[in-house]
Amino acid sequence: MRSATLNRQIDVSEAFITPPPGGPEVIAVLENRYENGLAQDIILANNSGVTGQNVIVVRAYGPMGYEAGRESLPSDHIDLYDIHRELRTQFPGVAMEVSGLYAQNRYGPFSYATGRSRSGANCVYAWQRIAAKEGIFTGQRGAITWRMRVCDATTDTRTILLLAYGLTINGYFLSKSWNPYGDPPELDPRIGVAGATVLPEQVVDPTVIAPTSFGPRPRQTITAPAPARRATVTVAAAPPQPPIIRNQPIEGAAVIPRPENTDLSEPRIEGSNLPTTGLSVQPGAVRIPSAGSRSGLAAPAPGGVRVIRPN
């Protein structure tokens, strides 16, 4: 019994291209074999809520040998017209904008487009064609094209774009002439030269740094500390203090008895004891003479009379 489609699901470990470590999880790989190559749809995890699926579409051209299919895989020369049509299909309802900036990973230059959905998810569509320069005497043939469609609600655009820098091509064709990468780059001319110093300027390739995070972030449960229990302190009532009696002799001080027959009342003034100076003073009153008179002033004082002599 056969399936109606030529696509078949294979193990995720047989993916022709894999995202960098820390990127979205590879859920499934659908493969179709042709006479002149193979095609794979590498399905990635998706939590964006945007219509469509995160996927890496791979087309690899080369000699298939006995694993060849019956049909031929059409050539895939990427142009901008096809890209705009694919953007409308892959991102319905999302305004995608093709970037005019130059980007290059370890396999060569690539292009990309970015956008943002209404729900706030960031989307990136990147594409690349890897093929050696055709020549009569080179003997190199083969090509690889890929397109990456990723939307994520918790990852920024720059981090999603780093996936295109960290992609790894794992597959190849068993043919000596299959080489879509071209000649290897020349070595540094300082290598092996006496007197030249080569320092380890770069230990890790910055283009393969894993993205920060993909998918929903784990929720952290913070347990609030229990409120401190207030200690109950019982305070005993202070014993009643005896009333304080003021103007009493201090304990231990010598007490001098009051003289007998002592009259402490105010003296009564029956008359004036002032000399006859023309100033008449009534009991309890003060009289100030007019200016020009040479009479003195007299004022009663508590407990007696104070006499002020005239000048």
CSV table of C-alpha atoms in Angstrom, one decimal:
chain,number,residue,atom,x,y,z
A,1,MET,CA,0.0,0.0,0.0
A,2,ARG,CA,1.4,3.4,-1.0
A,3,SER,CA,0.7,7.0,0.0
A,4,ALA,CA,-0.8,9.3,-2.5
A,5,THR,CA,2.0,11.8,-2.0
A,6,LEU,CA,5.7,11.4,-2.7
A,7,ASN,CA,6.6,13.2,0.5
A,8,ARG,CA,7.7,10.9,3.4
A,9,GLN,CA,8.5,11.8,6.9
A,10,ILE,CA,12.0,10.9,8.0
A,11,ASP,CA,13.8,11.1,11.3
A,12,VAL,CA,14.7,14.6,12.5
A,13,SER,CA,18.4,13.6,12.7
A,14,GLU,CA,18.4,13.3,8.8
A,15,ALA,CA,17.6,16.9,8.3
A,16,PHE,CA,19.8,18.4,5.5
A,17,ILE,CA,20.1,21.7,7.3
A,18,THR,CA,19.7,22.2,11.1
A,19,PRO,CA,19.3,25.5,13.1
A,20,PRO,CA,22.0,26.4,15.6
A,21,PRO,CA,22.0,25.2,19.2
A,22,GLY,CA,19.5,27.1,21.2
A,23,GLY,CA,17.3,27.7,18.2
A,24,PRO,CA,13.7,26.5,17.6
A,25,GLU,CA,13.2,22.8,18.0
A,26,VAL,CA,13.0,20.6,14.8
A,27,ILE,CA,9.6,18.9,15.0
A,28,ALA,CA,9.5,16.9,11.8
A,29,VAL,CA,11.2,16.5,8.4
A,30,LEU,CA,9.3,15.8,5.2
A,31,GLU,CA,11.4,14.7,2.3
A,32,ASN,CA,10.9,14.1,-1.4
A,33,ARG,CA,13.5,12.5,-3.7
A,34,TYR,CA,13.9,13.5,-7.3
A,35,GLU,CA,16.0,12.4,-10.2
A,36,ASN,CA,18.4,15.3,-9.9
A,37,GLY,CA,18.2,16.1,-6.1
A,38,LEU,CA,16.0,16.1,-3.0
A,39,ALA,CA,13.7,18.5,-1.3
A,40,GLN,CA,13.1,18.8,2.5
A,41,ASP,CA,10.6,20.8,4.6
A,42,ILE,CA,12.1,21.0,8.0
A,43,ILE,CA,9.3,22.0,10.4
A,44,LEU,CA,10.3,24.1,13.4
A,45,ALA,CA,8.5,24.8,16.7
A,46,ASN,CA,6.1,27.8,16.6
A,47,ASN,CA,4.5,29.8,19.4
A,48,SER,CA,3.8,33.0,17.5
A,49,GLY,CA,0.1,32.7,16.7
A,50,VAL,CA,0.8,33.8,13.1
A,51,THR,CA,-1.0,31.8,10.4
A,52,GLY,CA,1.5,29.4,8.9
A,53,GLN,CA,4.4,27.3,10.2
A,54,ASN,CA,8.0,27.9,10.9
A,55,VAL,CA,10.0,26.0,8.4
A,56,ILE,CA,13.3,25.7,6.5
A,57,VAL,CA,12.7,24.7,2.9
A,58,VAL,CA,15.7,23.0,1.4
A,59,ARG,CA,16.4,22.1,-2.3
A,60,ALA,CA,19.7,20.2,-2.9
A,61,TYR,CA,20.8,19.4,-6.4
A,62,GLY,CA,23.2,16.5,-7.1
A,63,PRO,CA,23.6,13.0,-8.5
A,64,MET,CA,21.1,10.8,-6.6
A,65,GLY,CA,22.3,7.4,-7.9
A,66,TYR,CA,20.1,4.5,-7.1
A,67,GLU,CA,18.0,6.7,-4.7
A,68,ALA,CA,16.8,8.9,-7.5
A,69,GLY,CA,13.1,9.5,-8.0
A,70,ARG,CA,11.1,9.4,-11.1
A,71,GLU,CA,10.5,13.2,-11.5
A,72,SER,CA,13.0,16.0,-11.9
A,73,LEU,CA,13.4,18.8,-9.4
A,74,PRO,CA,12.9,22.2,-11.2
A,75,SER,CA,15.8,24.6,-11.0
A,76,ASP,CA,15.6,27.2,-8.2
A,77,HIS,CA,17.2,30.5,-9.2
A,78,ILE,CA,15.9,32.9,-6.6
A,79,ASP,CA,14.7,36.3,-7.9
A,80,LEU,CA,12.9,39.2,-6.1
A,81,TYR,CA,9.7,38.6,-8.0
A,82,ASP,CA,9.4,35.1,-6.5
A,83,ILE,CA,10.3,36.4,-3.1
A,84,HIS,CA,7.5,38.9,-3.0
A,85,ARG,CA,5.0,36.2,-4.0
A,86,GLU,CA,6.4,33.9,-1.3
A,87,LEU,CA,6.1,36.6,1.3
A,88,ARG,CA,2.4,37.0,0.6
A,89,THR,CA,1.9,33.3,0.9
A,90,GLN,CA,4.0,32.6,3.9
A,91,PHE,CA,3.0,35.7,6.0
A,92,PRO,CA,-0.7,36.4,5.4
A,93,GLY,CA,-1.7,39.7,7.0
A,94,VAL,CA,1.9,40.6,7.9
A,95,ALA,CA,3.6,43.5,6.2
A,96,MET,CA,7.0,42.2,5.3
A,97,GLU,CA,9.8,44.5,4.1
A,98,VAL,CA,12.8,43.2,2.1
A,99,SER,CA,16.0,44.5,3.6
A,100,GLY,CA,18.6,46.3,1.4
A,101,LEU,CA,21.5,45.6,3.8
A,102,TYR,CA,24.2,43.2,2.9
A,103,ALA,CA,24.4,40.0,5.0
A,104,GLN,CA,26.8,37.0,4.7
A,105,ASN,CA,27.2,33.8,6.6
A,106,ARG,CA,29.9,31.2,6.3
A,107,TYR,CA,28.4,29.9,3.1
A,108,GLY,CA,28.2,33.2,1.3
A,109,PRO,CA,25.8,36.2,1.0
A,110,PHE,CA,22.1,35.9,1.7
A,111,SER,CA,19.1,38.2,1.9
A,112,TYR,CA,16.2,38.6,4.3
A,113,ALA,CA,12.9,40.4,5.0
A,114,THR,CA,11.4,41.4,8.3
A,115,GLY,CA,7.9,42.2,9.6
A,116,ARG,CA,5.7,42.3,12.7
A,117,SER,CA,2.3,40.8,13.1
A,118,ARG,CA,-0.7,42.5,14.7
A,119,SER,CA,-0.3,40.3,17.8
A,120,GLY,CA,3.3,41.6,18.2
A,121,ALA,CA,5.2,38.6,16.9
A,122,ASN,CA,8.5,39.3,15.0
A,123,CYS,CA,8.9,37.5,11.7
A,124,VAL,CA,12.0,36.9,9.5
A,125,TYR,CA,12.1,35.4,6.0
A,126,ALA,CA,15.7,34.6,4.8
A,127,TRP,CA,16.9,32.9,1.6
A,128,GLN,CA,20.2,31.8,0.0
A,129,ARG,CA,21.6,30.0,-3.0
A,130,ILE,CA,24.9,28.2,-2.6
A,131,ALA,CA,26.5,27.2,-5.8
A,132,ALA,CA,30.1,27.2,-7.2
A,133,LYS,CA,31.0,29.2,-10.2
A,134,GLU,CA,30.4,27.1,-13.3
A,135,GLY,CA,33.4,26.5,-15.6
A,136,ILE,CA,34.5,24.0,-18.1
A,137,PHE,CA,37.7,22.9,-16.3
A,138,THR,CA,36.5,23.2,-12.7
A,139,GLY,CA,34.6,20.0,-12.6
A,140,GLN,CA,32.5,21.4,-9.7
A,141,ARG,CA,28.7,21.1,-9.8
A,142,GLY,CA,25.8,21.0,-7.5
A,143,ALA,CA,23.7,23.7,-5.7
A,144,ILE,CA,21.8,24.2,-2.5
A,145,THR,CA,19.0,26.7,-1.9
A,146,TRP,CA,17.1,27.3,1.3
A,147,ARG,CA,14.4,29.5,2.6
A,148,MET,CA,13.8,30.1,6.3
A,149,ARG,CA,10.5,31.3,7.6
A,150,VAL,CA,10.4,32.0,11.4
A,151,CYS,CA,7.9,34.0,13.5
A,152,ASP,CA,8.3,34.2,17.3
A,153,ALA,CA,6.4,36.2,19.9
A,154,THR,CA,9.1,36.3,22.6
A,155,THR,CA,12.3,36.9,20.5
A,156,ASP,CA,13.5,40.1,18.8
A,157,THR,CA,14.1,40.4,15.1
A,158,ARG,CA,17.9,40.4,15.5
A,159,THR,CA,18.0,37.2,17.4
A,160,ILE,CA,15.8,35.5,14.9
A,161,LEU,CA,18.1,36.7,12.1
A,162,LEU,CA,21.0,35.1,13.8
A,163,LEU,CA,19.5,31.7,12.9
A,164,ALA,CA,20.6,32.4,9.3
A,165,TYR,CA,24.2,32.9,10.4
A,166,GLY,CA,24.2,29.7,12.4
A,167,LEU,CA,22.6,27.2,10.0
A,168,THR,CA,24.6,24.0,9.5
A,169,ILE,CA,24.5,22.0,6.3
A,170,ASN,CA,24.7,18.3,7.3
A,171,GLY,CA,24.0,16.5,4.0
A,172,TYR,CA,26.1,15.8,0.9
A,173,PHE,CA,26.2,13.7,-2.3
A,174,LEU,CA,28.5,10.8,-2.8
A,175,SER,CA,30.2,12.2,-5.8
A,176,LYS,CA,33.7,13.6,-6.3
A,177,SER,CA,32.5,16.3,-8.6
A,178,TRP,CA,29.7,17.5,-6.2
A,179,ASN,CA,31.0,20.7,-4.6
A,180,PRO,CA,28.6,23.7,-4.4
A,181,TYR,CA,30.9,25.6,-2.1
A,182,GLY,CA,33.7,26.3,-4.5
A,183,ASP,CA,37.4,26.3,-3.8
A,184,PRO,CA,38.4,26.7,-0.2
A,185,PRO,CA,39.7,30.1,0.9
A,186,GLU,CA,43.4,30.7,0.8
A,187,LEU,CA,45.4,30.5,4.0
A,188,ASP,CA,46.7,33.5,5.8
A,189,PRO,CA,50.0,34.4,4.2
A,190,ARG,CA,51.6,34.8,7.6
A,191,ILE,CA,51.2,31.1,8.4
A,192,GLY,CA,54.6,29.3,8.4
A,193,VAL,CA,56.6,32.5,7.7
A,194,ALA,CA,59.5,33.1,10.0
A,195,GLY,CA,59.3,36.2,12.0
A,196,ALA,CA,55.5,36.6,11.6
A,197,THR,CA,53.4,36.5,14.8
A,198,VAL,CA,49.8,35.1,14.7
A,199,LEU,CA,47.7,35.7,17.7
A,200,PRO,CA,44.4,33.9,18.5
A,201,GLU,CA,42.4,37.0,17.8
A,202,GLN,CA,39.1,35.2,17.5
A,203,VAL,CA,38.4,32.0,19.5
A,204,VAL,CA,34.7,31.6,18.7
A,205,ASP,CA,33.0,32.5,15.5
A,206,PRO,CA,30.5,35.2,16.4
A,207,THR,CA,28.2,34.2,13.5
A,208,VAL,CA,27.2,30.9,15.2
A,209,ILE,CA,26.3,32.4,18.6
A,210,ALA,CA,23.1,30.7,19.7
A,211,PRO,CA,20.0,33.0,20.1
A,212,THR,CA,19.0,34.0,23.6
A,213,SER,CA,15.7,32.2,23.8
A,214,PHE,CA,12.9,30.7,21.7
A,215,GLY,CA,9.4,29.7,22.7
A,216,PRO,CA,7.5,30.8,25.8
A,217,ARG,CA,9.6,31.8,28.7
A,218,PRO,CA,9.3,29.7,31.8
A,219,ARG,CA,7.2,31.2,34.5
A,220,GLN,CA,8.9,31.8,37.8
A,221,THR,CA,6.8,31.4,40.9
A,222,ILE,CA,7.8,33.7,43.7
A,223,THR,CA,6.5,32.8,47.1
A,224,ALA,CA,5.9,35.8,49.3
A,225,PRO,CA,7.4,35.4,52.8
A,226,ALA,CA,4.9,34.8,55.6
A,227,PRO,CA,4.1,37.8,57.6
A,228,ALA,CA,6.1,38.0,60.9
A,229,ARG,CA,4.0,37.1,63.9
A,230,ARG,CA,3.9,39.8,66.4
A,231,ALA,CA,4.9,38.6,69.9
A,232,THR,CA,2.4,39.3,72.7
A,233,VAL,CA,4.0,41.0,75.6
A,234,THR,CA,2.2,41.1,78.9
A,235,VAL,CA,3.1,44.2,81.0
A,236,ALA,CA,2.2,44.1,84.7
A,237,ALA,CA,0.3,47.1,86.0
A,238,ALA,CA,2.5,49.4,88.0
A,239,PRO,CA,1.6,49.6,91.7
A,240,PRO,CA,-0.2,52.8,92.6
A,241,GLN,CA,2.1,55.6,93.7
A,242,PRO,CA,1.3,57.6,96.8
A,243,PRO,CA,0.3,61.2,96.1
A,244,ILE,CA,3.1,63.8,96.0
A,245,ILE,CA,2.7,66.4,98.7
A,246,ARG,CA,4.6,69.5,97.8
A,247,ASN,CA,6.2,72.1,100.1
A,248,GLN,CA,7.1,69.5,102.5
A,249,PRO,CA,10.6,69.2,104.2
A,250,ILE,CA,12.9,66.8,102.5
A,251,GLU,CA,13.4,63.6,104.3
A,252,GLY,CA,16.5,63.8,106.6
A,253,ALA,CA,16.7,67.6,106.4
A,254,ALA,CA,16.8,69.7,109.6
A,255,VAL,CA,13.5,71.3,110.5
A,256,ILE,CA,13.7,74.7,112.1
A,257,PRO,CA,10.6,75.5,114.2
A,258,ARG,CA,8.7,78.7,113.5
A,259,PRO,CA,9.1,81.4,116.1
A,260,GLU,CA,6.3,81.6,118.6
A,261,ASN,CA,3.7,84.4,118.4
A,262,THR,CA,4.8,85.2,114.7
A,263,ASP,CA,2.2,87.1,112.7
A,264,LEU,CA,2.6,86.5,109.0
A,265,SER,CA,-0.4,88.6,107.9
A,266,GLU,CA,0.0,91.8,105.9
A,267,PRO,CA,0.3,94.9,108.1
A,268,ARG,CA,-2.5,97.4,108.0
A,269,ILE,CA,-1.6,101.0,107.2
A,270,GLU,CA,-3.7,103.4,109.3
A,271,GLY,CA,-1.9,106.5,108.2
A,272,SER,CA,1.1,108.0,106.5
A,273,ASN,CA,4.4,108.1,108.2
A,274,LEU,CA,5.9,110.3,105.5
A,275,PRO,CA,7.4,113.7,106.6
A,276,THR,CA,5.3,116.8,106.0
A,277,THR,CA,6.2,117.7,102.5
A,278,GLY,CA,2.9,118.7,101.2
A,279,LEU,CA,2.2,115.3,99.7
A,280,SER,CA,-0.8,113.6,101.1
A,281,VAL,CA,-1.0,109.9,100.7
A,282,GLN,CA,-4.2,108.0,101.3
A,283,PRO,CA,-4.0,104.5,102.4
A,284,GLY,CA,-3.4,102.2,99.4
A,285,ALA,CA,-3.0,105.0,96.9
A,286,VAL,CA,-0.1,106.8,95.1
A,287,ARG,CA,-0.3,110.5,94.4
A,288,ILE,CA,2.1,112.1,91.9
A,289,PRO,CA,2.5,115.9,92.4
A,290,SER,CA,2.4,118.3,89.5
A,291,ALA,CA,5.5,119.4,87.7
A,292,GLY,CA,7.4,122.2,89.4
A,293,SER,CA,6.7,121.2,92.9
A,294,ARG,CA,9.6,119.9,94.9
A,295,SER,CA,7.6,117.2,96.6
A,296,GLY,CA,8.9,113.6,96.5
A,297,LEU,CA,7.2,110.4,95.4
A,298,ALA,CA,5.8,107.7,97.8
A,299,ALA,CA,4.6,104.3,96.9
A,300,PRO,CA,3.3,101.7,99.3
A,301,ALA,CA,5.2,98.4,99.3
A,302,PRO,CA,3.9,95.1,100.4
A,303,GLY,CA,4.7,94.4,104.0
A,304,GLY,CA,5.7,98.0,104.8
A,305,VAL,CA,6.2,101.5,103.4
A,306,ARG,CA,9.3,102.6,101.4
A,307,VAL,CA,10.2,106.3,101.7
A,308,ILE,CA,11.8,108.1,98.8
A,309,ARG,CA,13.4,111.4,99.9
A,310,PRO,CA,13.0,114.4,97.6
A,311,ASN,CA,15.9,116.0,95.9
